[in-house]
Every structure is written in structure tokens, then in C-alpha cells.
């Protein structure tokens, strides 16, 4: 995979877009990004054109429109600010995977524990995962959370696994005597 060379300005804008898009659902307006990086919206529009050409950003038309980072954007940033990407181990069918890193974990439908799903965003390929496979994610670097689940679906283009959560453990849950 060729790494994409970004200017500092592009990296800053892309980083901001990634962060803003995590905080809010949907596309991020150019004005919002402009404010965040203290540039004028015209500059942002020009930069977005070049980021679109690099396929790091998609434009979303319409009143709710704006910009969204593509999966490639995350790779390009490689969240490059991290000297050492915090590794969250991933076990597939009981085997620890060496070449796959967990980038992000999104829990969905937490209000219905019996429907609980987790979206696991991988740095690496989701190709070798199949429905019904058992997966253990974690412990995560900060909260030391471990999620056990069964693959319920996947999006190979975005390297996302959808897990049906079978169990979650946080280290604070020591057995009480």
C-alpha cells in the first residue's frame, strides 16, 4: 500500500474532519472545519477538492451535506500522530492475529442487550472472517475492555466486522468474595 503524502495543512484539515465526523452523525460542513482550523471556508473548499482527488474525502450534497472521511483517510492519517498505535489485540477462532489491529469499536443498540452488536473497525483486512466465527477483541489500551462475540456480518471494503456480542468484561469486575 503506497502511503499518501499530505501537506501539513491537508493533514490538519483531514484530522479535524475525522474528529468532527466522530463527534457528530453524518457529514461535516466546510464552515465547521474552517472554524476549527482557523482558515476561511474558501481555503477549505480548495483543500477538500484535492483531498477528494486523493479519495480521502467524499462530498455529501444537499442541505445536510458536507464532507466525510473515507476509510482511506484513516489509513492516510494512519492516525499518524500516534508514535505507537495503541494495539488492541484481536483473536479469531482462538488465535491471536498479528497483522490486524483494531482501530475503533462502536457499540450499537446498547439499550437492548440481547440485540447488542459491536462494529469493529480493523486496520487490516476483514477478508478472512466469516459469519459465525468467534472473535475476541481486547483488552483495549485504556479501559482494558474485552469483548467476546460472533461475526454477524462484515463490510470488506471498509474493513468492518459486525459482531453479535456474547460477553463483555472490564477488569474492574473482579469476582467478589
Short mmCIF file of C-alpha atoms in Angstrom, two decimals:
data_model
loop_
_atom_site.label_atom_id
_atom_site.label_comp_id
_atom_site.label_asym_id
_atom_site.label_seq_id
_atom_site.Cartn_x
_atom_site.Cartn_y
_atom_site.Cartn_z
CA UNK A 1 0.00 0.00 0.00
CA UNK A 2 1.51 3.31 -1.06
CA UNK A 3 1.44 5.95 1.58
CA UNK A 4 -0.12 9.23 0.62
CA UNK A 5 1.97 12.33 1.21
CA UNK A 6 -0.14 15.04 2.78
CA UNK A 7 0.83 18.63 3.37
CA UNK A 8 0.62 19.75 7.00
CA UNK A 9 -2.39 21.80 6.08
CA UNK A 10 -4.16 18.84 4.44
CA UNK A 11 -3.32 16.61 7.36
CA UNK A 12 -4.69 19.15 9.82
CA UNK A 13 -7.92 19.55 7.86
CA UNK A 14 -8.32 15.80 7.40
CA UNK A 15 -7.62 15.17 11.08
CA UNK A 16 -10.21 17.76 12.05
CA UNK A 17 -12.72 16.20 9.66
CA UNK A 18 -12.11 12.76 11.15
CA UNK A 19 -12.54 14.07 14.70
CA UNK A 20 -15.63 16.12 13.88
CA UNK A 21 -17.23 13.25 11.99
CA UNK A 22 -16.76 11.04 15.05
CA UNK A 23 -18.48 13.58 17.28
CA UNK A 24 -21.46 14.18 15.05
CA UNK A 25 -23.51 11.85 12.91
CA UNK A 26 -23.30 12.50 9.20
CA UNK A 27 -21.37 14.90 7.05
CA UNK A 28 -19.34 17.82 8.38
CA UNK A 29 -19.85 21.29 6.90
CA UNK A 30 -16.90 23.11 5.36
CA UNK A 31 -17.62 26.11 7.60
CA UNK A 32 -17.33 23.94 10.71
CA UNK A 33 -13.93 22.69 9.58
CA UNK A 34 -12.87 26.21 8.61
CA UNK A 35 -13.67 27.44 12.13
CA UNK A 36 -11.87 24.53 13.74
CA UNK A 37 -8.63 25.07 11.80
CA UNK A 38 -8.97 28.85 11.64
CA UNK A 39 -8.98 29.16 7.85
CA UNK A 40 -11.55 30.68 5.58
CA UNK A 41 -14.19 28.42 4.04
CA UNK A 42 -12.84 29.08 0.52
CA UNK A 43 -9.46 27.66 1.50
CA UNK A 44 -11.19 24.63 2.98
CA UNK A 45 -13.20 24.11 -0.22
CA UNK A 46 -10.00 24.17 -2.29
CA UNK A 47 -8.24 21.76 0.06
CA UNK A 48 -11.28 19.47 0.01
CA UNK A 49 -11.07 19.30 -3.79
CA UNK A 50 -7.52 17.99 -3.56
CA UNK A 51 -8.44 15.61 -0.73
CA UNK A 52 -11.36 14.34 -2.85
CA UNK A 53 -8.98 13.77 -5.74
CA UNK A 54 -6.85 11.67 -3.37
CA UNK A 55 -10.06 9.81 -2.43
CA UNK A 56 -9.66 10.73 1.23
CA UNK A 57 -12.88 12.69 1.44
CA UNK A 58 -16.32 12.31 -0.03
CA UNK A 59 -18.59 15.27 -0.62
CA UNK A 60 -22.16 14.84 0.54
CA UNK A 61 -24.62 17.02 -1.41
CA UNK A 62 -27.79 18.60 -0.04
CA UNK A 63 -28.78 20.69 2.99
CA UNK A 64 -27.40 18.09 5.41
CA UNK A 65 -24.35 17.86 3.19
CA UNK A 66 -20.70 18.46 3.79
CA UNK A 67 -17.69 16.19 3.87
CA UNK A 68 -16.99 12.75 5.21
CA UNK A 69 -13.64 11.00 5.56
CA UNK A 70 -13.31 7.79 3.56
CA UNK A 71 -11.80 4.62 5.01
CA UNK A 72 -8.62 5.60 3.16
CA UNK A 73 -8.47 8.84 5.14
CA UNK A 74 -7.86 6.86 8.32
CA UNK A 75 -5.10 4.92 6.61
CA UNK A 76 -3.53 8.10 5.25
CA UNK A 77 -3.53 9.72 8.66
CA UNK A 78 -2.58 6.29 9.88
CA UNK A 79 -3.60 8.17 12.78
CA UNK A 80 0.00 9.16 12.21
CA UNK A 81 0.11 11.29 15.32
CA UNK A 82 0.45 8.14 17.35
CA UNK A 83 4.05 7.05 17.54
CA UNK A 84 2.85 3.65 18.57
CA UNK A 85 -0.71 2.91 17.51
CA UNK A 86 -2.32 1.58 20.64
CA UNK A 87 -2.72 -2.06 19.85
CA UNK A 88 -5.97 -3.73 20.76
CA UNK A 89 -5.40 -7.46 20.28
CA UNK A 90 -7.83 -9.44 18.20
CA UNK A 91 -8.33 -13.20 18.50
CA UNK A 92 -10.06 -15.05 15.68
CA UNK A 93 -11.26 -18.57 16.41
CA UNK A 94 -8.93 -18.60 19.43
CA UNK A 95 -5.85 -17.43 17.52
CA UNK A 96 -4.22 -14.06 18.10
CA UNK A 97 -3.90 -12.15 14.84
CA UNK A 98 -0.55 -10.43 14.36
CA UNK A 99 -1.26 -8.37 11.27
CA UNK A 100 -4.64 -6.93 12.19
CA UNK A 101 -5.21 -4.06 14.55
CA UNK A 102 -8.46 -2.78 15.96
CA UNK A 103 -8.86 0.87 15.02
CA UNK A 104 -12.22 1.61 16.58
CA UNK A 105 -15.05 -0.17 18.36
CA UNK A 106 -18.59 1.13 18.07
CA UNK A 107 -21.27 -0.43 20.22
CA UNK A 108 -24.76 -0.31 18.80
CA UNK A 109 -28.13 -0.91 20.45
CA UNK A 110 -26.74 -0.91 23.97
CA UNK A 111 -30.30 -0.41 25.26
CA UNK A 112 -31.24 -3.89 24.10
CA UNK A 113 -28.51 -6.13 25.49
CA UNK A 114 -29.97 -9.12 23.69
CA UNK A 115 -29.57 -7.28 20.37
CA UNK A 116 -26.20 -5.87 21.24
CA UNK A 117 -23.84 -5.51 18.29
CA UNK A 118 -20.34 -4.14 18.03
CA UNK A 119 -18.78 -2.65 14.93
CA UNK A 120 -15.09 -3.42 14.91
CA UNK A 121 -13.07 -1.23 12.54
CA UNK A 122 -9.93 -3.06 11.54
CA UNK A 123 -6.60 -1.83 10.39
CA UNK A 124 -6.05 -4.77 8.11
CA UNK A 125 -8.35 -6.97 6.10
CA UNK A 126 -11.71 -8.41 7.11
CA UNK A 127 -11.41 -10.95 4.31
CA UNK A 128 -10.66 -13.99 6.46
CA UNK A 129 -13.56 -13.51 8.84
CA UNK A 130 -16.79 -15.40 8.22
CA UNK A 131 -20.24 -15.35 9.74
CA UNK A 132 -20.39 -17.45 12.88
CA UNK A 133 -16.64 -17.15 13.62
CA UNK A 134 -15.79 -16.42 17.22
CA UNK A 135 -13.83 -13.24 17.85
CA UNK A 136 -12.34 -11.74 21.00
CA UNK A 137 -11.42 -8.06 20.90
CA UNK A 138 -9.26 -6.55 23.58
CA UNK A 139 -8.25 -5.78 26.14
CA UNK A 140 -8.44 -2.19 24.84
CA UNK A 141 -5.48 0.03 25.84
CA UNK A 142 -7.32 2.47 28.08
CA UNK A 143 -10.39 0.85 29.54
CA UNK A 144 -9.00 -2.71 29.30
CA UNK A 145 -12.35 -3.80 27.95
CA UNK A 146 -12.63 -7.23 26.37
CA UNK A 147 -15.49 -8.10 24.02
CA UNK A 148 -16.34 -11.64 23.02
CA UNK A 149 -18.58 -12.08 20.05
CA UNK A 150 -19.63 -13.93 16.96
CA UNK A 151 -19.20 -12.46 13.49
CA UNK A 152 -22.65 -11.48 12.29
CA UNK A 153 -21.64 -9.64 9.15
CA UNK A 154 -18.85 -7.60 7.65
CA UNK A 155 -18.03 -4.81 5.25
CA UNK A 156 -14.83 -5.82 3.49
CA UNK A 157 -14.37 -2.52 1.66
CA UNK A 158 -14.36 -0.61 4.93
CA UNK A 159 -12.68 -3.41 6.93
CA UNK A 160 -15.52 -3.52 9.44
CA UNK A 161 -16.73 -6.58 11.32
CA UNK A 162 -20.18 -6.67 12.86
CA UNK A 163 -20.15 -8.82 15.98
CA UNK A 164 -23.03 -10.21 17.94
CA UNK A 165 -21.74 -9.62 21.46
CA UNK A 166 -21.63 -12.75 23.60
CA UNK A 167 -19.92 -11.13 26.56
CA UNK A 168 -18.06 -8.03 27.70
CA UNK A 169 -15.60 -7.81 30.55
CA UNK A 170 -13.95 -4.85 32.17
CA UNK A 171 -11.14 -5.52 34.65
CA UNK A 172 -12.95 -3.71 37.47
CA UNK A 173 -15.36 -6.63 37.61
CA UNK A 174 -13.24 -8.65 40.00
CA UNK A 175 -15.09 -11.62 41.43
CA UNK A 176 -16.36 -10.56 44.83
CA UNK A 177 -15.58 -12.90 47.71
#
